[in-house]
Coordinates of C-alpha atoms (C1' of nucleotides) in Angstrom, one line a residue:
Chain A
X1 CA -141.8 18.8 -37.4
X2 CA -144.3 16.3 -38.8
X3 CA -148.0 16.0 -38.3
X4 CA -148.6 12.4 -39.3
X5 CA -146.6 10.7 -41.9
X6 CA -148.3 9.2 -44.9
X7 CA -147.2 5.9 -43.6
X8 CA -149.1 6.5 -40.4
X9 CA -152.2 7.4 -42.3
X10 CA -151.9 4.5 -44.7
X11 CA -151.7 2.2 -41.7
X12 CA -154.4 1.7 -39.1
X13 CA -156.9 4.4 -38.4
X14 CA -157.3 7.5 -40.6
X15 CA -155.9 9.7 -37.8
X16 CA -159.1 11.7 -37.7
X17 CA -159.7 12.1 -41.4
X18 CA -160.1 15.3 -43.4
X19 CA -158.9 17.6 -40.6
X20 CA -155.6 17.7 -42.4
X21 CA -156.0 21.3 -43.6
X22 CA -157.2 22.2 -40.1
X23 CA -154.1 20.7 -38.6
X24 CA -151.9 22.7 -40.9
X25 CA -153.8 25.8 -39.9
X26 CA -153.3 25.1 -36.2
X27 CA -149.6 24.3 -36.7
X28 CA -149.0 27.5 -38.7
X29 CA -150.9 29.5 -36.1
X30 CA -148.8 28.1 -33.3
X31 CA -145.6 28.9 -35.2
X32 CA -146.8 32.5 -35.7
X33 CA -147.8 32.9 -32.0
X34 CA -144.6 31.5 -30.6
X35 CA -142.5 33.7 -32.9
X36 CA -140.9 30.7 -34.6
X37 CA -141.8 32.5 -37.8
X38 CA -140.3 35.9 -37.7
X39 CA -142.2 38.9 -39.1
X40 CA -141.3 39.5 -42.7
X41 CA -140.2 35.9 -43.3
X42 CA -141.5 34.2 -46.4
X43 CA -143.9 31.2 -45.9
X44 CA -143.2 28.9 -48.8
X45 CA -146.1 26.7 -49.7
X46 CA -144.0 23.8 -51.0
X47 CA -141.5 24.2 -48.1
X48 CA -144.3 24.1 -45.5
X49 CA -145.8 21.1 -47.3
X50 CA -142.5 19.2 -47.1
X51 CA -141.9 20.2 -43.5
X52 CA -145.3 19.0 -42.4
X53 CA -145.3 16.0 -44.8
X54 CA -148.4 16.9 -46.6
X55 CA -149.2 18.0 -50.2
X56 CA -149.3 21.7 -51.1
X57 CA -153.1 21.8 -51.4
X58 CA -154.1 21.8 -47.7
X59 CA -151.3 24.2 -47.1
X60 CA -152.8 26.6 -49.7
X61 CA -156.2 26.3 -48.1
X62 CA -154.8 27.0 -44.6
X63 CA -152.9 30.0 -45.8
X64 CA -156.0 31.4 -47.6
X65 CA -157.8 31.3 -44.2
X66 CA -154.9 32.8 -42.3
X67 CA -154.7 35.7 -44.7
X68 CA -158.1 36.9 -43.4
X69 CA -156.7 37.1 -39.9
X70 CA -154.0 39.5 -40.8
X71 CA -151.2 37.2 -39.6
X72 CA -149.8 36.6 -43.1
X73 CA -150.1 38.7 -46.3
X74 CA -150.4 37.5 -49.9
X75 CA -148.2 39.3 -52.4
X76 CA -150.1 38.4 -55.6
X77 CA -147.5 36.3 -57.2
X78 CA -144.6 36.1 -54.7
X79 CA -146.3 33.9 -52.2
X80 CA -147.1 34.5 -48.6
X81 CA -145.2 36.5 -46.0
X82 CA -145.5 36.9 -42.3
X83 CA -147.1 40.3 -41.5
X84 CA -144.6 42.9 -40.3
X85 CA -144.2 43.7 -36.6
X86 CA -146.3 46.1 -34.7
X87 CA -145.3 49.7 -34.6
X88 CA -146.4 52.0 -31.8
X89 CA -148.9 53.5 -34.2
X90 CA -150.4 50.1 -34.9
X91 CA -150.6 49.4 -31.2
X92 CA -152.4 52.7 -30.7
X93 CA -154.9 51.9 -33.4
X94 CA -155.5 48.5 -32.0
X95 CA -156.3 49.9 -28.5
X96 CA -158.6 52.5 -30.1
X97 CA -160.5 49.7 -31.8
X98 CA -160.7 47.6 -28.7
X99 CA -162.0 50.6 -26.8
X100 CA -164.8 50.9 -29.3
X101 CA -165.7 47.2 -29.3
X102 CA -165.0 45.5 -26.0
X103 CA -167.0 47.8 -23.7
X104 CA -170.0 47.2 -25.9
X105 CA -169.4 43.5 -25.6
X106 CA -169.3 43.7 -21.8
X107 CA -172.5 45.7 -21.7
X108 CA -174.3 43.2 -23.8
X109 CA -172.9 40.2 -22.1
X110 CA -173.9 41.6 -18.7
X111 CA -177.5 41.8 -19.7
X112 CA -177.8 38.1 -20.6
X113 CA -175.1 36.5 -18.5
X114 CA -175.8 32.9 -17.7
X115 CA -174.5 31.0 -14.6
X116 CA -172.5 28.8 -16.9
X117 CA -171.0 31.8 -18.6
X118 CA -170.1 33.4 -15.3
X119 CA -168.4 30.1 -14.2
X120 CA -166.3 30.0 -17.4
X121 CA -165.2 33.6 -16.9
X122 CA -164.2 32.8 -13.3
X123 CA -162.2 29.9 -14.5
X124 CA -160.4 32.0 -17.0
X125 CA -159.4 34.5 -14.4
X126 CA -158.3 31.7 -12.1
X127 CA -156.1 30.3 -14.9
X128 CA -154.7 33.8 -15.4
X129 CA -153.6 33.9 -11.8
X130 CA -152.0 30.5 -11.7
X131 CA -150.3 30.6 -15.1
X132 CA -146.5 30.7 -15.1
X133 CA -144.9 33.9 -16.3
X134 CA -141.4 33.3 -17.6
X135 CA -139.4 35.3 -20.0
X136 CA -139.7 32.8 -22.9
X137 CA -142.6 32.5 -25.3
X138 CA -143.7 29.1 -24.3
X139 CA -143.6 30.0 -20.7
X140 CA -146.2 32.8 -20.7
X141 CA -148.2 31.3 -23.5
X142 CA -150.7 29.9 -21.0
X143 CA -151.1 33.4 -19.6
X144 CA -151.8 34.9 -23.0
X145 CA -154.2 32.1 -23.7
X146 CA -156.2 32.7 -20.5
X147 CA -156.2 36.5 -21.3
X148 CA -157.5 35.8 -24.8
X149 CA -160.1 33.4 -23.6
X150 CA -161.5 35.9 -21.0
X151 CA -162.1 38.5 -23.7
X152 CA -163.4 36.1 -26.2
X153 CA -165.8 34.6 -23.7
X154 CA -167.3 38.0 -23.1
X155 CA -167.6 38.5 -26.9
X156 CA -169.4 35.2 -27.1
X157 CA -171.7 35.9 -24.2
X158 CA -172.8 39.1 -25.8
X159 CA -175.1 37.0 -27.9
X160 CA -174.3 39.1 -31.0
X161 CA -172.7 37.2 -33.8
X162 CA -171.5 40.4 -35.5
X163 CA -169.8 41.8 -32.4
X164 CA -168.1 38.5 -32.0
X165 CA -167.0 38.6 -35.7
X166 CA -165.8 42.2 -35.2
X167 CA -163.8 41.1 -32.1
X168 CA -162.4 38.1 -34.0
X169 CA -161.3 40.4 -36.8
X170 CA -158.7 41.9 -34.5
X171 CA -158.5 39.0 -32.1
X172 CA -155.6 37.3 -33.9
X173 CA -153.6 40.5 -33.6
X174 CA -154.4 41.0 -30.0
X175 CA -151.8 38.3 -29.1
X176 CA -149.0 39.5 -31.3
X177 CA -148.8 43.1 -29.9
X178 CA -146.7 41.6 -27.1
X179 CA -143.9 41.0 -29.6
X180 CA -143.4 44.5 -30.6
X181 CA -140.1 45.0 -28.9
X182 CA -139.8 41.7 -27.2
X183 CA -141.0 42.7 -23.8
X184 CA -142.4 40.0 -21.6
X185 CA -145.2 40.2 -19.1
X186 CA -144.5 42.9 -16.6
X187 CA -148.0 44.0 -15.6
X188 CA -149.5 40.7 -14.6
X189 CA -150.6 41.8 -11.1
X190 CA -152.3 44.9 -12.2
X191 CA -153.9 43.2 -15.2
X192 CA -155.3 40.4 -13.1
X193 CA -156.8 43.0 -10.7
X194 CA -158.5 44.7 -13.6
X195 CA -159.8 41.5 -14.9
X196 CA -161.3 40.7 -11.6
X197 CA -162.9 44.1 -11.5
X198 CA -164.5 43.4 -14.9
X199 CA -165.7 40.1 -13.6
X200 CA -167.3 41.6 -10.5
X201 CA -169.0 44.3 -12.6
X202 CA -170.4 41.6 -14.8
X203 CA -171.6 39.6 -11.8
X204 CA -173.3 42.7 -10.4
X205 CA -175.7 42.8 -13.2
X206 CA -175.2 46.5 -14.0
X207 CA -174.4 46.8 -17.7
X208 CA -173.0 50.3 -17.6
X209 CA -170.7 49.4 -14.8
X210 CA -169.5 46.4 -16.8
X211 CA -168.8 48.6 -19.8
X212 CA -167.0 51.1 -17.7
X213 CA -164.8 48.5 -16.1
X214 CA -163.8 47.1 -19.5
X215 CA -163.1 50.5 -20.9
X216 CA -160.9 51.2 -17.8
X217 CA -159.0 48.0 -18.3
X218 CA -158.3 48.7 -22.0
X219 CA -157.1 52.2 -21.3
X220 CA -154.8 51.1 -18.5
X221 CA -153.3 48.4 -20.7
X222 CA -152.6 51.0 -23.3
X223 CA -151.0 53.3 -20.7
X224 CA -148.8 50.6 -19.4
X225 CA -147.7 49.5 -22.8
X226 CA -146.7 53.0 -23.8
X227 CA -144.7 53.3 -20.6
X228 CA -143.0 50.0 -21.2
X229 CA -142.3 50.6 -24.8
X230 CA -138.6 50.5 -25.8
X231 CA -137.3 54.0 -26.3
X232 CA -136.1 53.9 -29.9
Chain B
X1 CA -171.4 30.8 -67.4
X2 CA -167.8 30.7 -68.3
X3 CA -164.9 32.9 -67.2
X4 CA -162.3 32.1 -69.8
X5 CA -162.0 28.7 -71.3
X6 CA -158.8 26.8 -71.2
X7 CA -158.7 27.2 -75.0
X8 CA -158.8 30.9 -74.6
X9 CA -156.0 30.8 -72.1
X10 CA -154.0 28.4 -74.2
X11 CA -154.2 30.8 -77.1
X12 CA -152.7 34.3 -77.1
X13 CA -152.2 36.3 -73.9
X14 CA -152.4 34.6 -70.5
X15 CA -155.6 36.6 -69.8
X16 CA -154.0 38.3 -66.8
X17 CA -152.2 35.4 -65.3
X18 CA -152.8 33.9 -61.8
X19 CA -155.9 35.9 -61.0
X20 CA -157.9 32.8 -61.8
X21 CA -158.8 32.2 -58.1
X22 CA -159.7 35.9 -57.8
X23 CA -162.1 35.7 -60.7
X24 CA -163.8 32.7 -59.2
X25 CA -164.1 34.7 -55.9
X26 CA -165.7 37.6 -57.7
X27 CA -168.0 35.4 -59.7
X28 CA -169.2 33.6 -56.6
X29 CA -169.6 36.9 -54.7
X30 CA -171.8 38.3 -57.5
X31 CA -173.9 35.2 -57.5
X32 CA -174.4 35.5 -53.8
X33 CA -175.2 39.2 -53.9
X34 CA -177.7 38.9 -56.7
X35 CA -179.5 36.0 -55.1
X36 CA -178.8 33.6 -57.9
X37 CA -177.5 31.3 -55.2
X38 CA -180.4 30.9 -52.7
X39 CA -179.7 30.6 -49.0
X40 CA -179.3 27.0 -47.9
X41 CA -178.3 25.8 -51.3
X42 CA -175.2 23.6 -51.6
X43 CA -172.2 25.0 -53.4
X44 CA -170.5 22.0 -54.9
X45 CA -166.8 22.4 -55.5
X46 CA -166.7 20.1 -58.6
X47 CA -169.9 21.5 -59.9
X48 CA -168.8 25.1 -59.6
X49 CA -165.5 24.1 -61.2
X50 CA -167.3 22.6 -64.2
X51 CA -169.6 25.5 -64.5
X52 CA -166.8 28.0 -64.6
X53 CA -164.5 25.7 -66.6
X54 CA -161.7 25.7 -64.1
X55 CA -160.2 23.0 -61.9
X56 CA -161.5 22.5 -58.3
X57 CA -158.3 23.9 -56.8
X58 CA -159.0 27.7 -57.4
X59 CA -162.6 27.1 -56.4
X60 CA -161.5 25.6 -53.1
X61 CA -159.3 28.6 -52.4
X62 CA -162.0 31.1 -53.3
X63 CA -164.5 29.3 -51.0
X64 CA -161.9 29.2 -48.2
X65 CA -161.8 33.0 -48.4
X66 CA -165.5 33.4 -48.7
X67 CA -166.1 31.4 -45.6
X68 CA -164.5 34.1 -43.5
X69 CA -167.0 36.7 -44.8
X70 CA -169.9 34.6 -43.5
X71 CA -171.5 34.3 -46.9
X72 CA -171.0 30.5 -47.0
X73 CA -170.5 28.0 -44.3
X74 CA -168.3 24.9 -44.3
X75 CA -169.8 21.8 -42.8
X76 CA -166.7 19.8 -42.2
X77 CA -167.2 17.0 -44.6
X78 CA -170.4 17.8 -46.4
X79 CA -169.0 20.8 -48.4
X80 CA -170.0 24.4 -48.5
X81 CA -173.5 25.8 -48.2
X82 CA -174.9 29.3 -48.6
X83 CA -175.5 30.9 -45.3
X84 CA -179.2 30.9 -44.2
X85 CA -181.4 34.0 -44.6
X86 CA -181.5 36.8 -42.1
X87 CA -184.0 36.6 -39.4
X88 CA -185.3 39.7 -37.6
X89 CA -183.0 38.8 -34.7
X90 CA -180.0 38.7 -37.0
X91 CA -180.9 42.1 -38.4
X92 CA -181.3 43.5 -34.9
X93 CA -177.9 42.2 -34.0
X94 CA -176.3 43.6 -37.1
X95 CA -177.7 47.1 -36.4
X96 CA -176.5 46.9 -32.8
X97 CA -173.0 46.1 -34.1
X98 CA -173.1 48.9 -36.7
X99 CA -174.2 51.3 -34.0
X100 CA -171.2 50.4 -32.0
X101 CA -168.7 50.6 -34.8
X102 CA -169.8 53.1 -37.5
X103 CA -170.2 56.2 -35.3
X104 CA -166.6 55.7 -34.1
X105 CA -165.5 55.5 -37.7
X106 CA -167.2 58.7 -38.4
X107 CA -165.6 60.5 -35.5
X108 CA -162.1 59.3 -36.4
X109 CA -162.6 60.1 -40.1
X110 CA -163.8 63.6 -39.3
X111 CA -160.6 64.4 -37.5
X112 CA -158.3 63.5 -40.3
X113 CA -160.5 64.0 -43.4
X114 CA -158.6 65.0 -46.5
X115 CA -160.0 67.0 -49.4
X116 CA -159.7 63.9 -51.6
X117 CA -161.6 61.8 -49.2
X118 CA -164.3 64.4 -48.9
X119 CA -164.6 64.5 -52.7
X120 CA -165.0 60.7 -52.9
X121 CA -167.7 60.8 -50.3
X122 CA -169.5 63.5 -52.2
X123 CA -169.3 61.4 -55.3
X124 CA -170.7 58.4 -53.5
X125 CA -173.7 60.4 -52.3
X126 CA -174.2 61.7 -55.8
X127 CA -174.2 58.1 -57.2
X128 CA -176.7 57.3 -54.5
X129 CA -179.1 60.0 -55.8
X130 CA -178.8 59.1 -59.4
X131 CA -178.8 55.3 -59.2
X132 CA -181.9 53.6 -60.6
X133 CA -184.2 51.9 -58.0
X134 CA -186.2 49.2 -59.6
X135 CA -187.8 46.1 -58.0
X136 CA -185.3 43.7 -59.4
X137 CA -181.9 42.8 -57.9
X138 CA -179.9 44.0 -60.8
X139 CA -181.8 47.3 -60.9
X140 CA -181.0 48.5 -57.4
X141 CA -177.6 46.9 -57.3
X142 CA -175.9 50.2 -58.1
X143 CA -177.8 51.8 -55.3
X144 CA -176.5 49.2 -52.8
X145 CA -173.0 49.6 -54.2
X146 CA -173.1 53.3 -53.6
X147 CA -174.4 52.8 -50.1
X148 CA -171.8 50.3 -49.3
X149 CA -169.1 52.5 -50.8
X150 CA -170.1 55.5 -48.7
X151 CA -169.8 53.6 -45.4
X152 CA -166.7 51.8 -46.4
X153 CA -165.0 55.0 -47.4
X154 CA -165.7 56.4 -44.0
X155 CA -164.2 53.3 -42.4
X156 CA -161.1 53.7 -44.6
X157 CA -160.8 57.4 -43.8
X158 CA -160.8 56.6 -40.1
X159 CA -157.1 55.7 -40.6
X160 CA -157.5 52.8 -38.3
X161 CA -156.8 49.5 -39.9
X162 CA -158.5 47.6 -37.1
X163 CA -161.7 49.6 -37.3
X164 CA -161.7 48.9 -41.0
X165 CA -161.2 45.2 -40.4
X166 CA -164.0 45.2 -37.8
X167 CA -166.3 47.0 -40.3
X168 CA -165.3 44.5 -43.1
X169 CA -166.1 41.6 -40.7
X170 CA -169.8 42.5 -41.0
X171 CA -169.6 44.4 -44.3
X172 CA -170.4 41.5 -46.5
X173 CA -173.5 40.9 -44.5
X174 CA -174.6 44.5 -44.8
X175 CA -175.7 44.0 -48.3
X176 CA -177.7 40.8 -47.7
X177 CA -180.0 42.1 -45.1
X178 CA -182.1 43.5 -47.9
X179 CA -183.0 40.0 -48.9
X180 CA -184.7 39.0 -45.7
X181 CA -188.2 39.1 -47.0
X182 CA -187.6 40.3 -50.5
X183 CA -188.5 43.9 -49.9
X184 CA -187.0 46.4 -52.3
X185 CA -185.8 49.9 -51.7
X186 CA -188.6 51.9 -50.2
X187 CA -186.7 54.4 -48.1
X188 CA -184.4 55.9 -50.6
X189 CA -185.4 59.5 -50.1
X190 CA -185.0 59.5 -46.4
X191 CA -181.8 57.4 -46.5
X192 CA -180.3 59.9 -49.0
X193 CA -181.1 62.8 -46.8
X194 CA -179.5 61.1 -43.8
X195 CA -176.4 60.4 -45.9
X196 CA -176.2 64.0 -46.8
X197 CA -176.5 64.9 -43.1
X198 CA -173.6 62.7 -42.3
X199 CA -171.6 64.2 -45.1
X200 CA -172.3 67.7 -43.9
X201 CA -171.3 66.8 -40.4
X202 CA -168.0 65.4 -41.6
X203 CA -167.4 68.5 -43.6
X204 CA -168.1 70.7 -40.6
X205 CA -165.1 69.3 -38.8
X206 CA -166.9 68.5 -35.6
X207 CA -166.1 64.9 -34.7
X208 CA -168.9 64.5 -32.2
X209 CA -171.4 65.9 -34.6
X210 CA -170.3 63.4 -37.2
X211 CA -170.6 60.5 -34.8
X212 CA -174.1 61.7 -33.8
X213 CA -175.2 62.0 -37.4
X214 CA -174.0 58.5 -38.2
X215 CA -175.7 57.0 -35.1
X216 CA -178.9 58.8 -36.1
X217 CA -178.7 57.3 -39.6
X218 CA -178.2 53.7 -38.4
X219 CA -181.0 54.0 -35.8
X220 CA -183.4 55.3 -38.4
X221 CA -182.4 52.5 -40.9
X222 CA -183.2 50.0 -38.1
X223 CA -186.6 51.7 -37.3
X224 CA -187.7 51.7 -41.0
X225 CA -186.6 48.1 -41.6
X226 CA -188.6 47.0 -38.6
X227 CA -191.6 48.9 -39.9
X228 CA -191.3 47.4 -43.4
X229 CA -190.7 43.9 -42.1
X230 CA -193.1 41.3 -43.4
X231 CA -195.7 40.4 -40.8
X232 CA -195.1 36.7 -40.3
Chain C
dC1 C1' -196.0 -3.8 -43.8
dA2 C1' -192.0 -2.0 -41.5
dT3 C1' -187.2 -2.2 -40.8
dA4 C1' -182.5 -3.3 -41.4
dG5 C1' -178.7 -4.1 -44.5
dA6 C1' -176.4 -3.4 -48.8
dC7 C1' -175.4 -1.4 -53.2
dG8 C1' -174.4 2.7 -56.0
dA9 C1' -173.8 7.5 -57.3
dA10 C1' -172.1 11.8 -56.1
dT11 C1' -168.9 14.4 -53.5
dC12 C1' -165.1 15.8 -51.0
dC13 C1' -160.1 15.5 -50.0
dT14 C1' -155.3 14.6 -51.0
dA15 C1' -151.4 13.5 -53.9
dT16 C1' -148.7 14.0 -58.0
dA17 C1' -147.2 16.2 -62.3
dG18 C1' -146.5 19.9 -65.5
dG19 C1' -146.4 24.8 -67.2
dA20 C1' -144.9 29.6 -66.2
dA21 C1' -142.7 33.3 -64.0
dT22 C1' -139.5 35.5 -60.7
dG23 C1' -135.0 36.1 -58.4
dG24 C1' -130.2 35.2 -58.1
dT25 C1' -125.8 34.0 -60.1
dC26 C1' -122.4 33.3 -63.4
dT27 C1' -120.1 34.4 -67.6
dC28 C1' -118.9 37.2 -71.4
dC29 C1' -118.1 41.5 -73.6
dT30 C1' -116.8 46.4 -73.6
Chain D
dA1 C1' -113.2 46.4 -63.7
dG2 C1' -118.1 47.2 -64.6
dG3 C1' -122.3 46.2 -66.7
dA4 C1' -125.5 43.5 -69.6
dG5 C1' -127.3 39.2 -70.9
dA6 C1' -128.2 34.4 -70.2
dC7 C1' -128.8 30.3 -67.5
dC8 C1' -130.5 27.8 -63.5
dA9 C1' -132.9 26.9 -59.3
dT10 C1' -136.8 27.8 -56.6
dT11 C1' -141.5 28.8 -56.3
dC12 C1' -146.1 29.5 -57.4
dC13 C1' -150.3 28.1 -59.9
dT14 C1' -153.4 24.9 -62.2
dA15 C1' -154.9 20.4 -63.9
dT16 C1' -155.8 15.6 -63.5
dA17 C1' -156.2 11.2 -61.0
dG18 C1' -157.2 8.2 -57.2
dG19 C1' -158.8 6.9 -52.4
dA20 C1' -162.3 7.6 -48.9
dT21 C1' -166.7 8.9 -47.2
dT22 C1' -171.6 10.2 -47.0
dC23 C1' -176.3 10.1 -48.6
dG24 C1' -180.1 8.1 -51.1
dT25 C1' -182.4 4.1 -52.8
dC26 C1' -183.4 -0.6 -53.3
dT27 C1' -184.2 -5.2 -51.8
dA28 C1' -184.8 -8.9 -48.6
dT29 C1' -186.4 -10.5 -44.2
dG30 C1' -189.0 -10.6 -39.8

DNA sequence: CATAGACGAATCCTATAGGAATGGTCTCCT
DNA sequence: AGGAGACCATTCCTATAGGATTCGTCTATG
């Protein structure tokens, strides 16, 4: 796995210049999302630098940023490690937090929804419907991306930078809860219907109805996940 | 301003080893809180490194972490800058977000409050009462610290890591809103009384009452700040 | 006099090298 | 054979140096 060898950079164009640390960030994020990096595994700075053919400095900066997302943890002097898997308690806490934040986002977004914003939301739901849903990570990645995009768009449309920041604080984790047990996407049809309900509520212009639709969606996601949870 | 010169480190004990980047982080944070670094000012990596007598590497890592708190912004290729001052719109957004998050924290914390947690909260309120309240930054810094500690303790006592993360996402900003206009602490008596009400509600064991007390506090903070705002 | 081009200083970004500590393994002694 | 101590490899952390870019200023020209 190589981003762009020093030879390539030394040659013609500077590839894009200065985004090197950003590329490392994106590459590590993709590895975490896809499960290539298993929870608990050590993320060596030097090793990652060699693997991506860069120096340790941008890797260090990328990891410092990733630490704030909760995906990796820094153990003072032992380096970075991938955060442990979700337990059912973690999942319950995440849903509790989403239930506190996301309905508020929906209410705020409903008040100041623009035609462009509505179009983007409709596109996200459409992608959700057409995305493939296989058993492998790469196969339902587009589905998860569309899901994440839908909720993030609502947070952005809220017009409140702090609510967006609060959502982003748990946003990176939202994706990973799917991995707690290795279950795939089994509730796509119901989830799509709920997303459509949220979309309709937003389009109706009634803020309370939008908030209620979002709360209903989150609660049903929680209920389904508990039902699907592996009996340990 | 020097942390620990290389000569000092080269001498006897290694100071504490490896916490160099953390010291830079704390030092920059203090400079931002105290207003020594004015909003909009550039934070040069090399300059900060020279000023603190360290190499640019730990400064870079500290700034990468600070970026996620919103205190500084990274402009791609122009370096880091201190985030601009709060406008009244920013303040309104912050209070809206706090109103969505903090009452939930209070409700959750009330359900699982421990005697130790209650004692810590009581101590924070006590510090709030005894802290000096002068016009200068350094003089009411203890007051702000106690305020921040009170709210952060409740977020921690909620037992929900994601609610704590959501609160932390806007926590760094909570302090800085005092600077939008340069007004000092003018509402200490009322704020202390409200904090005491929140504390009593938590001790009563009624979650809904705790949430209501916290919501009332945040709303009154917002109302007072709007009244005190400089007429521009 | 205004504007375009060029030069220079300051800054950021990356790479490489060296010092220090941790963890594992091997050997020696009891 | 079991345990303690030492050695080695790996890794992290910091410092220094060099390449590349941006911004401000100065000068020459239309």
